[in-house]
Coordinates of C-alpha atoms in Angstrom, one line a residue:
X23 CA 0.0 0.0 0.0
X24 CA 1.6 3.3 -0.7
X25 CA 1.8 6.3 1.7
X26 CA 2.0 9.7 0.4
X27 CA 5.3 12.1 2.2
X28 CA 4.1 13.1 5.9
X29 CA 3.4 16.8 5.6
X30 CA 5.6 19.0 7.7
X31 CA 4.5 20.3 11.2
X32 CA 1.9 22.9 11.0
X33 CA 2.8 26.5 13.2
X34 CA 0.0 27.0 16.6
X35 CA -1.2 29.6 16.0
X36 CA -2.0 28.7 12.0
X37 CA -3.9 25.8 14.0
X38 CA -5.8 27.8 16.1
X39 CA -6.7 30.3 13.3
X40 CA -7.7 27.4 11.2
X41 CA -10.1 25.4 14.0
X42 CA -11.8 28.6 15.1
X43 CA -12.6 29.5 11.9
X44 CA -13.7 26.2 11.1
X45 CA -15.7 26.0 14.1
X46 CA -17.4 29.1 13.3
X47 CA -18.2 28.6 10.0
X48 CA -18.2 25.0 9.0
X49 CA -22.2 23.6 8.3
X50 CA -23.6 20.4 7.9
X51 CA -22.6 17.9 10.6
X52 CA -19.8 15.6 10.9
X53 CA -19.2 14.0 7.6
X54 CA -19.8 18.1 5.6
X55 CA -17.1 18.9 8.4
X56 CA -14.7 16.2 7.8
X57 CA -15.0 16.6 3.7
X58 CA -14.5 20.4 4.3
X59 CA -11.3 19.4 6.2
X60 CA -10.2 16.9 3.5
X61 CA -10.7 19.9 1.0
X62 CA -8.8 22.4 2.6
X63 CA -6.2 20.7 4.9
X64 CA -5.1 18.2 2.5
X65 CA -6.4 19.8 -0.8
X66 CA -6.1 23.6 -0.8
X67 CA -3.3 24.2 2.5
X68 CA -1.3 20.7 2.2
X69 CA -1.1 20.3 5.7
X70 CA -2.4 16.4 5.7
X71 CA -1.2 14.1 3.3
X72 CA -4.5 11.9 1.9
X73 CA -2.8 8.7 3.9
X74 CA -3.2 10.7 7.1
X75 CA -6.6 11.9 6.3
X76 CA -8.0 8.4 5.3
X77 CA -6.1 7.0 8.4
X78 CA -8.1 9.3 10.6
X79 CA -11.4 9.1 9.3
X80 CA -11.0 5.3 9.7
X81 CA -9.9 5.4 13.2
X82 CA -12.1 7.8 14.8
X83 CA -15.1 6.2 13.0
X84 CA -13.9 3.1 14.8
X85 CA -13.8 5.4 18.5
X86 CA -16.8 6.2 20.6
X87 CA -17.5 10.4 19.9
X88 CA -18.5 12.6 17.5
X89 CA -16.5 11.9 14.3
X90 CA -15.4 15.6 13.2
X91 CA -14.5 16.5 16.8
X92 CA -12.1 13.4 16.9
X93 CA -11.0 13.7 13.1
X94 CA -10.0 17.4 14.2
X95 CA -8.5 16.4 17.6
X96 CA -6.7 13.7 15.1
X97 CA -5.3 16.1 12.7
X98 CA -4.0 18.8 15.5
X99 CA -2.3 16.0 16.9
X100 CA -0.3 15.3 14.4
X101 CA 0.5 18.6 13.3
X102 CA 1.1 20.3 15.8
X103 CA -0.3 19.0 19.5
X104 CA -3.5 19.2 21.2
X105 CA -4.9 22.4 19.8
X106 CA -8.4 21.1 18.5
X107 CA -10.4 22.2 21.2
X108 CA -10.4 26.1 19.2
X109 CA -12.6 23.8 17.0
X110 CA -15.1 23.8 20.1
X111 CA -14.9 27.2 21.1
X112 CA -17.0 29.6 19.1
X113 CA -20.2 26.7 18.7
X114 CA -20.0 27.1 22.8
X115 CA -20.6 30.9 22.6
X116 CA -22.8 30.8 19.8
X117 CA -25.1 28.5 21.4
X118 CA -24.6 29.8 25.4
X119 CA -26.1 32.8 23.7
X120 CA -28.8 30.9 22.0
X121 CA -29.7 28.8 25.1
X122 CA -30.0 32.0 27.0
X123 CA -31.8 34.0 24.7
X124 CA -34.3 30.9 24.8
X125 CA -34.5 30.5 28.7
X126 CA -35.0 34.5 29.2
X127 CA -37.6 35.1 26.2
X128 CA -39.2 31.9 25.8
X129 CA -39.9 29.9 22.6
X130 CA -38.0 31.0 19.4
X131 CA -40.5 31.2 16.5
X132 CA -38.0 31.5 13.8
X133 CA -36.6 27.5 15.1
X134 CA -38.9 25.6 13.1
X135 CA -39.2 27.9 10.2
X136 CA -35.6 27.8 9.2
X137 CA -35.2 24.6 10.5
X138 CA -37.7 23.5 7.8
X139 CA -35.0 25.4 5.5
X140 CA -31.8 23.8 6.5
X141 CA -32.3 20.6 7.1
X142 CA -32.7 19.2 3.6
X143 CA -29.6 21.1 2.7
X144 CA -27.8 19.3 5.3
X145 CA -28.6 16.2 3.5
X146 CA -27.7 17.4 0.5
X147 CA -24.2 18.5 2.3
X148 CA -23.8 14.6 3.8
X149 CA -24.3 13.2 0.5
X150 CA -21.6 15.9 -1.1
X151 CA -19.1 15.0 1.3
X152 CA -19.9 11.7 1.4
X153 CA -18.5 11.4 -2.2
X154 CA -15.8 13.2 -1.4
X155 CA -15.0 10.7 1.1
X156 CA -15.3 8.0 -1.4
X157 CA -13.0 9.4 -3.8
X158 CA -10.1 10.1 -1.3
X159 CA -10.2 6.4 -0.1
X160 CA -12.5 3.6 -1.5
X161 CA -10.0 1.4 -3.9
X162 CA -11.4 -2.0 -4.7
X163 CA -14.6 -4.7 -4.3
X164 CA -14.1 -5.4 -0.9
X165 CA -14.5 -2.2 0.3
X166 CA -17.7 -1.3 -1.3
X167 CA -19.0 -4.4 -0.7
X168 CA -18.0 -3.9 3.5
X169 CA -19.8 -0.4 2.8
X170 CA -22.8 -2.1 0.6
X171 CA -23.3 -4.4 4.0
X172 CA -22.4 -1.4 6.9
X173 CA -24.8 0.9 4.6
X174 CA -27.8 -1.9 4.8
X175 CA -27.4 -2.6 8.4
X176 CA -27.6 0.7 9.5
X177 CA -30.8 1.4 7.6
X178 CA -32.7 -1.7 8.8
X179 CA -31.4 -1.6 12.5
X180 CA -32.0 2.7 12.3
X181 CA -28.4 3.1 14.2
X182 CA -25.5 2.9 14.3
X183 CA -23.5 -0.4 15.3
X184 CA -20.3 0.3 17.1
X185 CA -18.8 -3.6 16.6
X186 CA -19.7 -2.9 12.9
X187 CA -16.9 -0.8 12.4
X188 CA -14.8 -3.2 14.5
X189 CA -15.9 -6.2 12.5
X190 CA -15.4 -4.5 9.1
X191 CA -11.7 -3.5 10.3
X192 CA -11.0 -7.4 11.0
X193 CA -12.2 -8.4 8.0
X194 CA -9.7 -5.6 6.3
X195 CA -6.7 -7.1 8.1
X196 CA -7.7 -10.7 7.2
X197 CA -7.7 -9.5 3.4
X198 CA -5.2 -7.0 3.7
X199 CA -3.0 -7.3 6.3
X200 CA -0.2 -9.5 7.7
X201 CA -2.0 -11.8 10.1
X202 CA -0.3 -15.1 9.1
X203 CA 2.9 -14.5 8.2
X204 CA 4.0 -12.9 11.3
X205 CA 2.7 -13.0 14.8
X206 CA 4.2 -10.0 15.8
X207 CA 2.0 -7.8 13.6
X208 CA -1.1 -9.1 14.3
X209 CA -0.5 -8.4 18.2
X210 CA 0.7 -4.8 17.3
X211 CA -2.8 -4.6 15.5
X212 CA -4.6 -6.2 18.8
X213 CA -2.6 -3.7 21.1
X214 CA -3.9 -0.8 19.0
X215 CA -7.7 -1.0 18.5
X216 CA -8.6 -2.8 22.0
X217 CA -7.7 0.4 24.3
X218 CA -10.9 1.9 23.0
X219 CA -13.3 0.0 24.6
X220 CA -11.4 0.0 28.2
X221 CA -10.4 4.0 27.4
X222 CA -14.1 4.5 27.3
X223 CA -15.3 2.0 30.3
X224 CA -12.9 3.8 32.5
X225 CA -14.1 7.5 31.8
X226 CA -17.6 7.5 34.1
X227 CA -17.9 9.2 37.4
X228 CA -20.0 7.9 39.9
X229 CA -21.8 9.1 42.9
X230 CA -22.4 12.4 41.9
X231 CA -25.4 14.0 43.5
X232 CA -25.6 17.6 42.1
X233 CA -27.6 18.4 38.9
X234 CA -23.8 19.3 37.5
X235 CA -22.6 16.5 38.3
X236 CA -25.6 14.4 36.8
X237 CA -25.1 16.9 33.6
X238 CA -22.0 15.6 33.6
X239 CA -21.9 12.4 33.6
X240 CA -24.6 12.3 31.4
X241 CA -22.8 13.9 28.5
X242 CA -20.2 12.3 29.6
X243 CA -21.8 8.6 29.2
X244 CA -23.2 10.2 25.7
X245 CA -19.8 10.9 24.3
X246 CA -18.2 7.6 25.4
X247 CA -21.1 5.0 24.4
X248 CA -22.2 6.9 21.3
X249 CA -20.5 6.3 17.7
X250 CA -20.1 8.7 14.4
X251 CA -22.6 11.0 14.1
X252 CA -25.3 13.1 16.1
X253 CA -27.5 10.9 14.0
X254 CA -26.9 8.5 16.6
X255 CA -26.8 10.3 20.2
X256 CA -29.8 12.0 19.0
X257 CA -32.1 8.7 20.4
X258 CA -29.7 8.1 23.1
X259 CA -30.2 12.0 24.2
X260 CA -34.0 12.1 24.1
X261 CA -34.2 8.8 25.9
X262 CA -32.3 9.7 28.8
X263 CA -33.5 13.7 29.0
X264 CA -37.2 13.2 28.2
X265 CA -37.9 9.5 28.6
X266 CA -35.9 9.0 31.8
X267 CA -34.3 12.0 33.6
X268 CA -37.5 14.1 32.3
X269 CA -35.1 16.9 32.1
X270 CA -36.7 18.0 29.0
X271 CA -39.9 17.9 27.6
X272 CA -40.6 16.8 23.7
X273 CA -40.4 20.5 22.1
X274 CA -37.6 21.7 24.2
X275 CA -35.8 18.6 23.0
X276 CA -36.4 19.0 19.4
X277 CA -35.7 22.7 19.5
X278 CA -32.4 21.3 20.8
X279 CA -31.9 19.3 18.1
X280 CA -32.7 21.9 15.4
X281 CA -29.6 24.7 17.4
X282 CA -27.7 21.7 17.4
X283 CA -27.8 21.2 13.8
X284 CA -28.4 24.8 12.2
X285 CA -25.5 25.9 14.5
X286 CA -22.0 25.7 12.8
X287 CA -19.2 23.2 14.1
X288 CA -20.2 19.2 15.1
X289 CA -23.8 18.9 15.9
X290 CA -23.5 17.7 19.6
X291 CA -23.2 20.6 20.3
X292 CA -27.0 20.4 21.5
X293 CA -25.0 19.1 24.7
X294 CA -24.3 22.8 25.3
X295 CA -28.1 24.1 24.8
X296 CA -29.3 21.4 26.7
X297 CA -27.0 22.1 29.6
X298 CA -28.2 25.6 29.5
X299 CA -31.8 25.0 29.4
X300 CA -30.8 22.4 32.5
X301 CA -29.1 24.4 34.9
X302 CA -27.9 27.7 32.7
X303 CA -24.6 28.6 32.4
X304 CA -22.7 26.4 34.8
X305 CA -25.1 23.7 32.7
X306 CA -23.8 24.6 29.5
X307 CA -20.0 24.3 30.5
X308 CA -20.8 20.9 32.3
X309 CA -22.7 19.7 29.7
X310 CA -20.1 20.5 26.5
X311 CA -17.2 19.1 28.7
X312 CA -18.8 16.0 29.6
X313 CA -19.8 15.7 26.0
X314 CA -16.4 16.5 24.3
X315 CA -13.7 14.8 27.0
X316 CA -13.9 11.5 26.0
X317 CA -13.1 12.5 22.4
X318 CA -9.6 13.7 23.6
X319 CA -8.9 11.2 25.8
X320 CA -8.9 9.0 23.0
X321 CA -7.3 10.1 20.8
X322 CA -4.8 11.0 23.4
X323 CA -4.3 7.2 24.0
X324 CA -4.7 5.8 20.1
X325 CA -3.0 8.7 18.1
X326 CA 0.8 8.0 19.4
X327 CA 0.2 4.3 19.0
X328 CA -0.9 4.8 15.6
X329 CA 1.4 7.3 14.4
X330 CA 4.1 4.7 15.6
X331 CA 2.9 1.8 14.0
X332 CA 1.0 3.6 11.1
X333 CA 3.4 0.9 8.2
X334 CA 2.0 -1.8 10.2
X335 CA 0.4 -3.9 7.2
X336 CA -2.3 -5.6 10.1
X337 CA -3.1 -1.6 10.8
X338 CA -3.2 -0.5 7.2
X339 CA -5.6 -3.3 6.7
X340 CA -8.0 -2.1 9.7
X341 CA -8.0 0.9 8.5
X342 CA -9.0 0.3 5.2
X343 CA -12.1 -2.3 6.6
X344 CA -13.4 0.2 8.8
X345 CA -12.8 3.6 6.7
X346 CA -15.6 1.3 4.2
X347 CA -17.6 0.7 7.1
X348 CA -17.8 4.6 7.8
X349 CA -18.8 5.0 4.3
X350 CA -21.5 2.4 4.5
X351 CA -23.1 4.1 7.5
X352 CA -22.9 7.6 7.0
X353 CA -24.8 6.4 3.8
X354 CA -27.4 5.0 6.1
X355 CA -27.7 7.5 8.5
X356 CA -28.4 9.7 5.4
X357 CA -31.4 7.9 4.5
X358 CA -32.9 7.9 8.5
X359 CA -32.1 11.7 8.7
X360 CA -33.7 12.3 5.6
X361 CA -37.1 10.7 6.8
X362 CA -36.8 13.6 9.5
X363 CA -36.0 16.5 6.9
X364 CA -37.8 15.7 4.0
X365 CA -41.4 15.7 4.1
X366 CA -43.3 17.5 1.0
X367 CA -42.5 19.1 -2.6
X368 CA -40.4 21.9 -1.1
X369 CA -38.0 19.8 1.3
X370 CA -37.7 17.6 -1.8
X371 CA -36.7 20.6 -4.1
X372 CA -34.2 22.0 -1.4
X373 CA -32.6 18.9 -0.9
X374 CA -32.0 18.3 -5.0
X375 CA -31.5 22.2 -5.7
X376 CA -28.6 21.9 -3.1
X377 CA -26.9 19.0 -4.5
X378 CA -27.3 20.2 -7.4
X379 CA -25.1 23.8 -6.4
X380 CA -22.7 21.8 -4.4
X381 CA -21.9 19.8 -7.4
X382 CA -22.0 22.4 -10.3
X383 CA -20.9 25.7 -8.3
X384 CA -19.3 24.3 -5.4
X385 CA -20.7 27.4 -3.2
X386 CA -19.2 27.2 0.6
X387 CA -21.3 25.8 3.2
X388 CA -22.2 29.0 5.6
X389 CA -23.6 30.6 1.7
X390 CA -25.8 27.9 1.5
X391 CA -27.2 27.5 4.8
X392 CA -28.0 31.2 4.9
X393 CA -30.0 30.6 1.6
X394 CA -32.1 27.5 2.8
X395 CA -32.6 29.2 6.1
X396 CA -33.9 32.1 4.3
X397 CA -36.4 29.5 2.0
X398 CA -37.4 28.1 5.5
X399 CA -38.4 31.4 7.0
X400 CA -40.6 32.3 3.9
X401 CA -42.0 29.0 3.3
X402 CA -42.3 27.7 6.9
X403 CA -45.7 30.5 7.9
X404 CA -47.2 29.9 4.3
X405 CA -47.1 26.1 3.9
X406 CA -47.5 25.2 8.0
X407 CA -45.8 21.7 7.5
X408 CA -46.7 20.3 11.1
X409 CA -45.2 17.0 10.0
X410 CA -41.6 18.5 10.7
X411 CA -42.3 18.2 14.3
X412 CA -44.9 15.1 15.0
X413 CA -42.6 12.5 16.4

């Protein structure tokens, strides 16, 4: 397999520049995120070399966490240290401010309106980057048929599958990999991809009493248990903050949904409205840590053992499994989120008019979103669509 020359180490404060802007300005949830990272960081700046990208993408699909955070934690890493939490920063102000203006002055009419805008654009974004993704890293049959099976899985189970990823990387270092003609590679492979599962088991508290505390863990439980996408914490959230904590109740918790995913940066950041509508400020900060922690913790403990045994043929082969696997189900959780977005004529027309822009015109993300939210905030009052919001 070849590997493309490592790109030299990028300067801090280029980093920082780079992840605050991107937090502020990147739409479309995790995979739109991702593929605007793959454009610009490996396509337009030449930070990442398309190995390192694919690498990523593969392993922090295969990590517990929401997939851009860790994919931008990833990248930092490599570059230049721990600096991906300026990714984080300007989605926590943006939607503190949000959750406050919603506590103080009650229910925000223009929510479902662009809402009703946005959200088939964000499919249409998915699907964009989705090819993207397929370009930069899908080679022969076995991959697309890992994907073909990852892709029908998730649509008939409607989630995620966490061992899918796991399964699909065994399967690549069967195929692809090393495993018997040399012991020694196949425990390297072993060593690398089973500190997930005890990185995660070891992160929850226990025994905290305060409504902090219980944000926290929480959030924290969501980040460590949920895989790829806010696609899937998005059932895990509303069971445990309407169904069970009754934190929540149903409209709050889809208004949370619709900041989490009209706001730039990774769409969990709901965590941080949530927290804010739980217990204000203090909430909010709780909440987004809890949320975001296990995320770097991982990717504290898997990043220097890939990055030393990134030739590793066993690895390579994981990778290369479970970077199909992430195709397959971001394909999937396209088709479930579109069921929530698109609903009549216009949702239809969005979604198509938007692929069709991001393919023809390539116009940037924020453009679009501002267009679609503009759509959403004519058409919502004239065409009352109250399927949007009937669970």
């Amino acid at each position: 397999m070849s590997t493309d020359t490592p790109a030299p180490r990028v300067a801090i404060r280029d980093l920082v520049r780079y992840y605050l802007r991107l937090g502020l300005l990147g739409f479309g949830g995790p995979v739109a995120l991702v593929g605007q990272m793959e454009r610009e960081m490996v396509g337009e700046r030449k930070w990442l070399t398309k190995e390192e990208m694919r690498e990523g993408i593969a392993v922090c699909q295969s990590l517990p966490g929401p997939l851009a955070i860790q994919v931008g934690i990833w990248i930092s890493y490599i570059r230049g240290g721990f600096w991906g939490w300026a990714f984080i920063l300007p989605n926590f102000i943006i939607v503190s401010v949000v959750g406050a203006l919603y506590v103080h002055w009650g229910e925000l009419s223009a929510v479902k309106a662009i809402f009703y805008g946005v959200s088939p654009a964000v499919i249409a974004l998915i699907l964009h980057s989705c090819y993207r993704l397929t370009k930069l890293g899908m080679t022969d049959w076995l991959e697309w048929g890992l994907a073909a099976a990852a892709f029908v899985i998730t649509v008939a189970l409607r989630a995620e599958v966490a061992l899918l990823f796991i399964g699909c990387g065994i399967v690549g270092v069967l195929y692809y990999g090393s495993l018997f003609r040399g012991r020694a590679s196949a425990s390297t492979t072993i060593s690398l991809f089973a500190v997930a599962p005890m990185a995660a088991a070891g992160t929850a508290p226990a025994g905290l009493g305060s409504m902090l505390g219980k944000l926290f863990a929480f959030f924290l439980k969501a980040g460590s248990l949920t895989f790829g996408s806010g696609l899937v914490i998005v059932p895990f959230l509303e069971k445990g903050l309407v169904q069970q904590t009754g934190w929540l109740n149903e409209r709050d918790f889809l208004v949370a949904v619709a900041i989490g995913m009209m706001s730039p940066g990774p769409v969990v950041i709901t965590a941080t409205f949530v927290g804010y509508l739980v217990a204000g400020f203090w909430g909010s900060v709780v909440a987004t840590i809890g949320i975001f922690l296990p995320s770097f913790l991982l990717i504290l403990i898997v990043a220097p053992i890939l990055v030393r045994y990134r030739a590793n043929p066993n690895v390579q082969g994981f990778i290369k499994g479970a970077y199909a696997a992430a195709i397959g189900t971001i394909l999937g959780a396209c088709v479930l989120l579109a069921r929530i977005a698109i609903g009549d004529w216009l949702t239809v027309l969005v979604a198509l008019g938007s692929l069709l822009v991001l393919f023809r015109w390539k116009v940037s993300n924020p453009v679009l979103v501002a267009v679609t939210a503009v759509i959403g905030l004519i058409a919502y009052p004239l065409l009352r669509p109250e399927w949007l919001f009937v669970k």
